[in-house]
């Protein structure tokens, strides 16, 4: 069983400056919902109710979003606007939220290690809210975890020209029916001519807790940051890591282009309903 989901949300979001100067990237809205709310909904849909969020300076709006806003709620009580808060109220009542702060932004691997205090010694999901997904990807991954009981990473085929934006994996297909690969190699943001494949890691993981011990001795890698890909490669070499080609749509909302695509996609989807 996967009970907890970790949300690394401490990054600066520099690609969205100046919007992210005083507003967390995770709070940018696609239509009327902030990115992190979509993430929490996806985790809940996968049967996970404990949300563990790694924040940093200037990210208090995330905590306020998942709390009651007495003044506002009092003000709109009994008016036609009250139903606009129904969805978030229901979400809050179904989950618990805990927070810790990453005081120095030393990379995604370091952010995950910072979350150890909230996770403890059990397998857990990791969700990067800026990768916005449409089709219950975490739920699919929990099923894959139940079969293999090791760390699972979600992958997507990307154009070769974009390998330097992602962690890239190499592996051999172990089960055609569920699109799973045993990972043999992993490189962070390689140039296209150095990439071992075009299979990119996206912001969904299920990790076994031994990853924390590995992260404690993982040295800074690409960009001087502690990379989760380096720790996962060690885990793959010592034991087993499975890459899963998910079914569904993903938008890179950490980039302006991906954000606009996601907004159009969800708007059109809403119009069709
Ligand atoms: P990104 O690589 O997208 O970095 O991080 P960023 O700072 O958020 O955005 P840019 O590149 O400056 O525009 C991937 C994920 O890892 C988290 C981020 O919050 C994001 O969800 N992260 C990254 C941390 O929590 N801590 C870090 O030190 C680095």
JSON list of N, CA and C in Angstrom, two decimals, residues 134-172:
[
{"chain": "A", "resi": 134, "resn": "UNK", "atom": "N", "xyz": [-3.27, 14.24, -17.00]},
{"chain": "A", "resi": 134, "resn": "UNK", "atom": "CA", "xyz": [-4.72, 14.17, -17.10]},
{"chain": "A", "resi": 134, "resn": "UNK", "atom": "C", "xyz": [-5.31, 12.82, -16.74]},
{"chain": "A", "resi": 135, "resn": "UNK", "atom": "N", "xyz": [-4.50, 11.77, -16.74]},
{"chain": "A", "resi": 135, "resn": "UNK", "atom": "CA", "xyz": [-5.18, 10.48, -16.68]},
{"chain": "A", "resi": 135, "resn": "UNK", "atom": "C", "xyz": [-4.74, 9.60, -15.51]},
{"chain": "A", "resi": 136, "resn": "UNK", "atom": "N", "xyz": [-4.92, 10.07, -14.29]},
{"chain": "A", "resi": 136, "resn": "UNK", "atom": "CA", "xyz": [-4.70, 9.23, -13.10]},
{"chain": "A", "resi": 136, "resn": "UNK", "atom": "C", "xyz": [-3.41, 8.42, -13.20]},
{"chain": "A", "resi": 137, "resn": "UNK", "atom": "N", "xyz": [-2.33, 9.08, -13.50]},
{"chain": "A", "resi": 137, "resn": "UNK", "atom": "CA", "xyz": [-1.07, 8.37, -13.72]},
{"chain": "A", "resi": 137, "resn": "UNK", "atom": "C", "xyz": [-0.57, 7.71, -12.44]},
{"chain": "A", "resi": 138, "resn": "UNK", "atom": "N", "xyz": [-0.72, 8.41, -11.32]},
{"chain": "A", "resi": 138, "resn": "UNK", "atom": "CA", "xyz": [-0.26, 7.81, -10.06]},
{"chain": "A", "resi": 138, "resn": "UNK", "atom": "C", "xyz": [-1.03, 6.53, -9.74]},
{"chain": "A", "resi": 139, "resn": "UNK", "atom": "N", "xyz": [-2.30, 6.52, -10.06]},
{"chain": "A", "resi": 139, "resn": "UNK", "atom": "CA", "xyz": [-3.11, 5.32, -9.82]},
{"chain": "A", "resi": 139, "resn": "UNK", "atom": "C", "xyz": [-2.57, 4.14, -10.64]},
{"chain": "A", "resi": 140, "resn": "UNK", "atom": "N", "xyz": [-2.21, 4.42, -11.90]},
{"chain": "A", "resi": 140, "resn": "UNK", "atom": "CA", "xyz": [-1.63, 3.37, -12.74]},
{"chain": "A", "resi": 140, "resn": "UNK", "atom": "C", "xyz": [-0.33, 2.87, -12.11]},
{"chain": "A", "resi": 141, "resn": "UNK", "atom": "N", "xyz": [0.46, 3.81, -11.57]},
{"chain": "A", "resi": 141, "resn": "UNK", "atom": "CA", "xyz": [1.77, 3.44, -11.02]},
{"chain": "A", "resi": 141, "resn": "UNK", "atom": "C", "xyz": [1.65, 2.63, -9.74]},
{"chain": "A", "resi": 142, "resn": "UNK", "atom": "N", "xyz": [0.62, 2.91, -8.94]},
{"chain": "A", "resi": 142, "resn": "UNK", "atom": "CA", "xyz": [0.43, 2.13, -7.71]},
{"chain": "A", "resi": 142, "resn": "UNK", "atom": "C", "xyz": [0.19, 0.65, -8.09]},
{"chain": "A", "resi": 143, "resn": "UNK", "atom": "N", "xyz": [-0.54, 0.43, -9.17]},
{"chain": "A", "resi": 143, "resn": "UNK", "atom": "CA", "xyz": [-0.79, -0.95, -9.64]},
{"chain": "A", "resi": 143, "resn": "UNK", "atom": "C", "xyz": [0.54, -1.61, -10.04]},
{"chain": "A", "resi": 144, "resn": "UNK", "atom": "N", "xyz": [1.37, -0.86, -10.74]},
{"chain": "A", "resi": 144, "resn": "UNK", "atom": "CA", "xyz": [2.66, -1.40, -11.17]},
{"chain": "A", "resi": 144, "resn": "UNK", "atom": "C", "xyz": [3.52, -1.70, -9.92]},
{"chain": "A", "resi": 145, "resn": "UNK", "atom": "N", "xyz": [3.48, -0.81, -8.94]},
{"chain": "A", "resi": 145, "resn": "UNK", "atom": "CA", "xyz": [4.23, -1.04, -7.70]},
{"chain": "A", "resi": 145, "resn": "UNK", "atom": "C", "xyz": [3.76, -2.33, -7.02]},
{"chain": "A", "resi": 146, "resn": "UNK", "atom": "N", "xyz": [2.46, -2.55, -6.98]},
{"chain": "A", "resi": 146, "resn": "UNK", "atom": "CA", "xyz": [1.94, -3.73, -6.31]},
{"chain": "A", "resi": 146, "resn": "UNK", "atom": "C", "xyz": [2.45, -5.02, -6.97]},
{"chain": "A", "resi": 147, "resn": "UNK", "atom": "N", "xyz": [2.74, -4.94, -8.26]},
{"chain": "A", "resi": 147, "resn": "UNK", "atom": "CA", "xyz": [3.26, -6.11, -8.98]},
{"chain": "A", "resi": 147, "resn": "UNK", "atom": "C", "xyz": [4.77, -6.31, -8.72]},
{"chain": "A", "resi": 148, "resn": "UNK", "atom": "N", "xyz": [5.54, -5.22, -8.72]},
{"chain": "A", "resi": 148, "resn": "UNK", "atom": "CA", "xyz": [7.00, -5.36, -8.68]},
{"chain": "A", "resi": 148, "resn": "UNK", "atom": "C", "xyz": [7.63, -5.04, -7.32]},
{"chain": "A", "resi": 149, "resn": "UNK", "atom": "N", "xyz": [6.94, -4.27, -6.49]},
{"chain": "A", "resi": 149, "resn": "UNK", "atom": "CA", "xyz": [7.42, -3.89, -5.15]},
{"chain": "A", "resi": 149, "resn": "UNK", "atom": "C", "xyz": [8.84, -3.34, -5.14]},
{"chain": "A", "resi": 150, "resn": "UNK", "atom": "N", "xyz": [9.10, -2.44, -6.06]},
{"chain": "A", "resi": 150, "resn": "UNK", "atom": "CA", "xyz": [10.38, -1.72, -6.07]},
{"chain": "A", "resi": 150, "resn": "UNK", "atom": "C", "xyz": [10.09, -0.30, -6.55]},
{"chain": "A", "resi": 151, "resn": "UNK", "atom": "N", "xyz": [11.13, 0.53, -6.64]},
{"chain": "A", "resi": 151, "resn": "UNK", "atom": "CA", "xyz": [10.89, 1.90, -7.11]},
{"chain": "A", "resi": 151, "resn": "UNK", "atom": "C", "xyz": [10.38, 1.90, -8.57]},
{"chain": "A", "resi": 152, "resn": "UNK", "atom": "N", "xyz": [9.41, 2.74, -8.84]},
{"chain": "A", "resi": 152, "resn": "UNK", "atom": "CA", "xyz": [8.79, 2.82, -10.17]},
{"chain": "A", "resi": 152, "resn": "UNK", "atom": "C", "xyz": [8.93, 4.27, -10.64]},
{"chain": "A", "resi": 153, "resn": "UNK", "atom": "N", "xyz": [9.36, 4.46, -11.88]},
{"chain": "A", "resi": 153, "resn": "UNK", "atom": "CA", "xyz": [9.42, 5.82, -12.42]},
{"chain": "A", "resi": 153, "resn": "UNK", "atom": "C", "xyz": [8.55, 5.88, -13.68]},
{"chain": "A", "resi": 154, "resn": "UNK", "atom": "N", "xyz": [7.87, 7.01, -13.84]},
{"chain": "A", "resi": 154, "resn": "UNK", "atom": "CA", "xyz": [7.02, 7.18, -15.02]},
{"chain": "A", "resi": 154, "resn": "UNK", "atom": "C", "xyz": [7.86, 7.74, -16.15]},
{"chain": "A", "resi": 155, "resn": "UNK", "atom": "N", "xyz": [7.70, 7.17, -17.34]},
{"chain": "A", "resi": 155, "resn": "UNK", "atom": "CA", "xyz": [8.48, 7.66, -18.49]},
{"chain": "A", "resi": 155, "resn": "UNK", "atom": "C", "xyz": [7.56, 7.95, -19.68]},
{"chain": "A", "resi": 156, "resn": "UNK", "atom": "N", "xyz": [8.11, 8.79, -20.56]},
{"chain": "A", "resi": 156, "resn": "UNK", "atom": "CA", "xyz": [7.37, 9.19, -21.76]},
{"chain": "A", "resi": 156, "resn": "UNK", "atom": "C", "xyz": [8.39, 9.34, -22.89]},
{"chain": "A", "resi": 157, "resn": "UNK", "atom": "N", "xyz": [8.02, 8.89, -24.10]},
{"chain": "A", "resi": 157, "resn": "UNK", "atom": "CA", "xyz": [8.93, 9.11, -25.24]},
{"chain": "A", "resi": 157, "resn": "UNK", "atom": "C", "xyz": [8.85, 10.56, -25.66]},
{"chain": "A", "resi": 158, "resn": "UNK", "atom": "N", "xyz": [10.01, 11.17, -25.85]},
{"chain": "A", "resi": 158, "resn": "UNK", "atom": "CA", "xyz": [10.06, 12.58, -26.23]},
{"chain": "A", "resi": 158, "resn": "UNK", "atom": "C", "xyz": [10.87, 12.74, -27.52]},
{"chain": "A", "resi": 159, "resn": "UNK", "atom": "N", "xyz": [10.74, 13.86, -28.23]},
{"chain": "A", "resi": 159, "resn": "UNK", "atom": "CA", "xyz": [11.60, 14.07, -29.40]},
{"chain": "A", "resi": 159, "resn": "UNK", "atom": "C", "xyz": [13.07, 14.09, -28.96]},
{"chain": "A", "resi": 160, "resn": "UNK", "atom": "N", "xyz": [13.94, 13.46, -29.73]},
{"chain": "A", "resi": 160, "resn": "UNK", "atom": "CA", "xyz": [15.35, 13.35, -29.35]},
{"chain": "A", "resi": 160, "resn": "UNK", "atom": "C", "xyz": [15.98, 14.72, -29.09]},
{"chain": "A", "resi": 161, "resn": "UNK", "atom": "N", "xyz": [15.51, 15.73, -29.81]},
{"chain": "A", "resi": 161, "resn": "UNK", "atom": "CA", "xyz": [16.09, 17.07, -29.65]},
{"chain": "A", "resi": 161, "resn": "UNK", "atom": "C", "xyz": [15.87, 17.63, -28.24]},
{"chain": "A", "resi": 162, "resn": "UNK", "atom": "N", "xyz": [14.98, 17.02, -27.45]},
{"chain": "A", "resi": 162, "resn": "UNK", "atom": "CA", "xyz": [14.66, 17.58, -26.12]},
{"chain": "A", "resi": 162, "resn": "UNK", "atom": "C", "xyz": [15.30, 16.81, -24.96]},
{"chain": "A", "resi": 163, "resn": "UNK", "atom": "N", "xyz": [16.21, 15.87, -25.25]},
{"chain": "A", "resi": 163, "resn": "UNK", "atom": "CA", "xyz": [16.73, 15.03, -24.15]},
{"chain": "A", "resi": 163, "resn": "UNK", "atom": "C", "xyz": [17.44, 15.87, -23.08]},
{"chain": "A", "resi": 164, "resn": "UNK", "atom": "N", "xyz": [17.97, 17.03, -23.46]},
{"chain": "A", "resi": 164, "resn": "UNK", "atom": "CA", "xyz": [18.71, 17.83, -22.46]},
{"chain": "A", "resi": 164, "resn": "UNK", "atom": "C", "xyz": [17.80, 18.59, -21.49]},
{"chain": "A", "resi": 165, "resn": "UNK", "atom": "N", "xyz": [16.49, 18.29, -21.55]},
{"chain": "A", "resi": 165, "resn": "UNK", "atom": "CA", "xyz": [15.56, 18.88, -20.57]},
{"chain": "A", "resi": 165, "resn": "UNK", "atom": "C", "xyz": [15.13, 17.88, -19.50]},
{"chain": "A", "resi": 166, "resn": "UNK", "atom": "N", "xyz": [15.51, 16.60, -19.66]},
{"chain": "A", "resi": 166, "resn": "UNK", "atom": "CA", "xyz": [14.94, 15.54, -18.82]},
{"chain": "A", "resi": 166, "resn": "UNK", "atom": "C", "xyz": [16.02, 14.59, -18.30]},
{"chain": "A", "resi": 167, "resn": "UNK", "atom": "N", "xyz": [15.63, 13.78, -17.30]},
{"chain": "A", "resi": 167, "resn": "UNK", "atom": "CA", "xyz": [16.40, 12.58, -16.98]},
{"chain": "A", "resi": 167, "resn": "UNK", "atom": "C", "xyz": [16.01, 11.54, -18.02]},
{"chain": "A", "resi": 168, "resn": "UNK", "atom": "N", "xyz": [17.00, 10.86, -18.59]},
{"chain": "A", "resi": 168, "resn": "UNK", "atom": "CA", "xyz": [16.72, 9.90, -19.66]},
{"chain": "A", "resi": 168, "resn": "UNK", "atom": "C", "xyz": [17.11, 8.50, -19.19]},
{"chain": "A", "resi": 169, "resn": "UNK", "atom": "N", "xyz": [16.25, 7.50, -19.46]},
{"chain": "A", "resi": 169, "resn": "UNK", "atom": "CA", "xyz": [16.56, 6.14, -19.02]},
{"chain": "A", "resi": 169, "resn": "UNK", "atom": "C", "xyz": [16.83, 5.21, -20.20]},
{"chain": "A", "resi": 170, "resn": "UNK", "atom": "N", "xyz": [17.62, 4.18, -19.91]},
{"chain": "A", "resi": 170, "resn": "UNK", "atom": "CA", "xyz": [17.75, 3.06, -20.84]},
{"chain": "A", "resi": 170, "resn": "UNK", "atom": "C", "xyz": [17.31, 1.83, -20.06]},
{"chain": "A", "resi": 171, "resn": "UNK", "atom": "N", "xyz": [16.68, 0.88, -20.76]},
{"chain": "A", "resi": 171, "resn": "UNK", "atom": "CA", "xyz": [16.24, -0.32, -20.05]},
{"chain": "A", "resi": 171, "resn": "UNK", "atom": "C", "xyz": [15.76, -1.35, -21.04]},
{"chain": "A", "resi": 172, "resn": "UNK", "atom": "N", "xyz": [15.48, -2.57, -20.54]},
{"chain": "A", "resi": 172, "resn": "UNK", "atom": "CA", "xyz": [14.89, -3.55, -21.46]},
{"chain": "A", "resi": 172, "resn": "UNK", "atom": "C", "xyz": [13.46, -3.87, -21.06]}
]
